[in-house]
Coordinates of C-alpha atoms in Angstrom, one line a residue:
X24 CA -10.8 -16.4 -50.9
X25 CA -8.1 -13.6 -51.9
X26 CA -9.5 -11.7 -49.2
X27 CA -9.8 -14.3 -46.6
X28 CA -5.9 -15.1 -47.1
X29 CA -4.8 -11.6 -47.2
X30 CA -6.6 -10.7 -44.0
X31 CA -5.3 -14.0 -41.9
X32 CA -1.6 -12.8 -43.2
X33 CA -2.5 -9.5 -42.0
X34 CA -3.0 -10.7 -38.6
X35 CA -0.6 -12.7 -38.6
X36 CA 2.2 -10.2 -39.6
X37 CA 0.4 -7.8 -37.2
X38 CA 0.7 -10.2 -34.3
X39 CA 4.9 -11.3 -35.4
X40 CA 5.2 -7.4 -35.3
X41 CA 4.4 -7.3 -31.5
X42 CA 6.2 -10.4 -30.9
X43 CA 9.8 -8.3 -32.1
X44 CA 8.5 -5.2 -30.6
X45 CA 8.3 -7.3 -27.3
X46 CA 12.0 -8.4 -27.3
X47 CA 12.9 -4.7 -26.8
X48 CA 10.4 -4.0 -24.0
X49 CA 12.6 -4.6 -20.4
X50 CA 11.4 -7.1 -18.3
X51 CA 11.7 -5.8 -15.6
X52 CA 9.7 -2.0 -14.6
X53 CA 9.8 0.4 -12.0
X54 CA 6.6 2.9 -11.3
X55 CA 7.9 5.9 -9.0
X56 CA 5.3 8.5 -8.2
X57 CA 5.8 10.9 -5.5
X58 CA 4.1 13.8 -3.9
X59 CA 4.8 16.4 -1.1
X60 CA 3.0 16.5 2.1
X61 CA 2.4 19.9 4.6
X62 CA 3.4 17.3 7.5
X63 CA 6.6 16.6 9.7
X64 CA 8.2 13.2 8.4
X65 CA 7.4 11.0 11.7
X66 CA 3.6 12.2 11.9
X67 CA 3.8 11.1 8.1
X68 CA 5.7 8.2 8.3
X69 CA 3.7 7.2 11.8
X70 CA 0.5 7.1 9.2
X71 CA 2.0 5.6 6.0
X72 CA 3.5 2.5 8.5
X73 CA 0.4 1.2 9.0
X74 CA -0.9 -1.0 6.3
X75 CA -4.6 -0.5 8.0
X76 CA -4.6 2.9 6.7
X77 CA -4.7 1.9 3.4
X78 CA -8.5 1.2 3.7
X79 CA -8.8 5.1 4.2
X80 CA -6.4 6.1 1.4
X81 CA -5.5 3.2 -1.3
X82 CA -8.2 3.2 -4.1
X83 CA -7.8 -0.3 -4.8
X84 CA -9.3 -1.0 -1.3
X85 CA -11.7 1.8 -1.2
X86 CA -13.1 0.6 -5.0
X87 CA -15.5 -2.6 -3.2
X88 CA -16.9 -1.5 -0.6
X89 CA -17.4 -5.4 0.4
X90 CA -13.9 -6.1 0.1
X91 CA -13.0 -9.1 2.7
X92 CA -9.0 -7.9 4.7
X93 CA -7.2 -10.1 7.0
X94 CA -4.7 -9.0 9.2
X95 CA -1.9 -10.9 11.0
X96 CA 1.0 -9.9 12.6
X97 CA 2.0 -6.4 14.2
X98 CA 1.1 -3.7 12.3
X99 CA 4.0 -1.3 11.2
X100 CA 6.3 -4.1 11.5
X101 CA 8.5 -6.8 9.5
X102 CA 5.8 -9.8 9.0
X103 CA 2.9 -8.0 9.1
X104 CA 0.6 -9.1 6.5
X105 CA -2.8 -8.0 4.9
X106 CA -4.5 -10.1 2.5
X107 CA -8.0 -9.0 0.4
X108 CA -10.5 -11.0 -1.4
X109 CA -12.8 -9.3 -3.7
X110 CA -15.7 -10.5 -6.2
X111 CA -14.1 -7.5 -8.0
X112 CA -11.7 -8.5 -10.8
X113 CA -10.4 -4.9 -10.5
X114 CA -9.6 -5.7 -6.9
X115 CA -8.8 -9.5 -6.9
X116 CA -7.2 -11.4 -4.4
X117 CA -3.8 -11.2 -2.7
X118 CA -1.9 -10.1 0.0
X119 CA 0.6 -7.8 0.9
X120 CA 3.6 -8.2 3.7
X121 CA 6.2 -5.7 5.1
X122 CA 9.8 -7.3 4.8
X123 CA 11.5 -4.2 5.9
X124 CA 11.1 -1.3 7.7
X125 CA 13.2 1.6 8.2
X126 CA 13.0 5.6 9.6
X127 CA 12.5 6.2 6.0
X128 CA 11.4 3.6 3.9
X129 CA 9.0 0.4 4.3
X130 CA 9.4 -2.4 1.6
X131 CA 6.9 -4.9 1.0
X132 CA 6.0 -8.4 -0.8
X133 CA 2.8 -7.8 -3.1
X134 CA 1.3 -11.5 -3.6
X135 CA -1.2 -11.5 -6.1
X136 CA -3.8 -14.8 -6.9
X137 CA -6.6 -13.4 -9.5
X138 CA -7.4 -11.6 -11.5
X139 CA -3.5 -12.5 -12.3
X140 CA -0.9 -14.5 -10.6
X141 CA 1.9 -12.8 -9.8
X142 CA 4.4 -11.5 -7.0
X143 CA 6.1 -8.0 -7.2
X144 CA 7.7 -5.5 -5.1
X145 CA 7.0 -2.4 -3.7
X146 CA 8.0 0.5 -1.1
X147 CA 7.0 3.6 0.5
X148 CA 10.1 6.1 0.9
X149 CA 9.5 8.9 3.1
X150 CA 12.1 12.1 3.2
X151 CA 11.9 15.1 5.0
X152 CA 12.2 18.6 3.4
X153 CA 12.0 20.9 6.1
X154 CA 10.1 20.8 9.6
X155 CA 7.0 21.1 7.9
X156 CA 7.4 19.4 4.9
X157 CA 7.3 15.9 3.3
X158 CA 8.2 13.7 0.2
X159 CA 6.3 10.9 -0.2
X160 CA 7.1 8.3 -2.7
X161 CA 5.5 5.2 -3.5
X162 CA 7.8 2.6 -6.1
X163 CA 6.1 -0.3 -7.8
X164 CA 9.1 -3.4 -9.1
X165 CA 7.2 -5.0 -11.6
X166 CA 8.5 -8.0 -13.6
X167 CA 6.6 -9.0 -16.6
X168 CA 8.4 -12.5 -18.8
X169 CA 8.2 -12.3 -22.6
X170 CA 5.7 -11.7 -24.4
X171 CA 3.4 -10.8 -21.8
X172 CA 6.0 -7.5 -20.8
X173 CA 3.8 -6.2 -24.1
X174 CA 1.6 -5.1 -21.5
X175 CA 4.0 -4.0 -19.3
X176 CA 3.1 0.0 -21.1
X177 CA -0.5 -0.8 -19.9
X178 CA 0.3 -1.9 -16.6
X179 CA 2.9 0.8 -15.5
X180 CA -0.1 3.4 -16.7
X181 CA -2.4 2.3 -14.7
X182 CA 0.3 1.5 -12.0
X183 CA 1.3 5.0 -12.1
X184 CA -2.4 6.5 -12.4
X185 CA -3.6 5.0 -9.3
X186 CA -0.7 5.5 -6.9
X187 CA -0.9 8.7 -8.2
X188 CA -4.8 9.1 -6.7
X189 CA -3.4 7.3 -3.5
X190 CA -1.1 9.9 -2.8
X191 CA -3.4 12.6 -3.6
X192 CA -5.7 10.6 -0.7
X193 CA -2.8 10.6 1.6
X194 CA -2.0 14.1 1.3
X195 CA -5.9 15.2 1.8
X196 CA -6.3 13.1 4.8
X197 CA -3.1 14.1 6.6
X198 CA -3.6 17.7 5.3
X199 CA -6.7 18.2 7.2

């Protein structure tokens, strides 16, 4: 019995630990990766505009093959709006919409239903480094309420892992 009560107040201090731990972790996140591209800014930002190209690039799309994408609106401009649905928890449902646009920079509403609820933020910033020459950044606001920003470290990982992969995409296909 000893062992029984020792264990449960093992967990439990295990699990108060996390709960203090979580009161340091920030609410709110921000997941910048960035890559250059061998491409003038207005052939890449012509490319990254287009939320339609993401089936080409964006491994989230690309990972279910039977991935079901509505379009309405204009593509490349304020309203436009793409929404998934996937059997694929890794995918989910959601939808994404462009709420400004810019020379440089597109910013857009990320809606998320399931495998999580959720809305965030993101952009794509585009800046020119010579003729020839492109940064491309792609930002992730994330916002995460207490104690589920515990898995905030988790998120921003994987966050940062596959818009990393994206870019590396982007950069192959506009490289060619």
């Amino acid at each position: 019995m000893k062992i029984v009560k020792r264990i449960i107040i093992g967990f439990l201090a295990f699990i108060a630990l996390l709960l203090v731990v979580a009161l340091f972790i920030p609410n709110d996140y921000t997941v910048s990766v960035s890559t250059t591209i061998n491409q003038p800014k207005t052939v890449v930002f012509d490319y990254v505009k287009l939320i339609k190209n993401q089936e080409k690039y964006s491994v989230w799309v690309m990972q279910d093959p039977n991935i079901v994408m509505n379009y309405t609106g204009v593509d490349g401009t304020v309203g436009f709006k793409a929404a998934w649905n996937s059997k694929d928890d890794n995918v989910g449902e959601g939808s994404q919409q462009i709420i400004a646009i810019s020379d440089d920079r597109i910013d857009l509403d990320l809606h998320f239903e399931r495998p999580m609820k959720g809305d965030d933020k993101a952009a794509t910033i585009v800046e020119s480094i010579s003729a020839n020459q492109t940064k491309v950044t792609n930002e992730f606001y994330g916002h995460s309420s207490y104690p589920l920003n515990l898995m905030s470290v988790i998120g921003k990982k994987f966050i940062t892992d596959a818009q990393t992969q994206n870019l590396a995409n982007l950069k192959k296909i506009l490289e060619e």
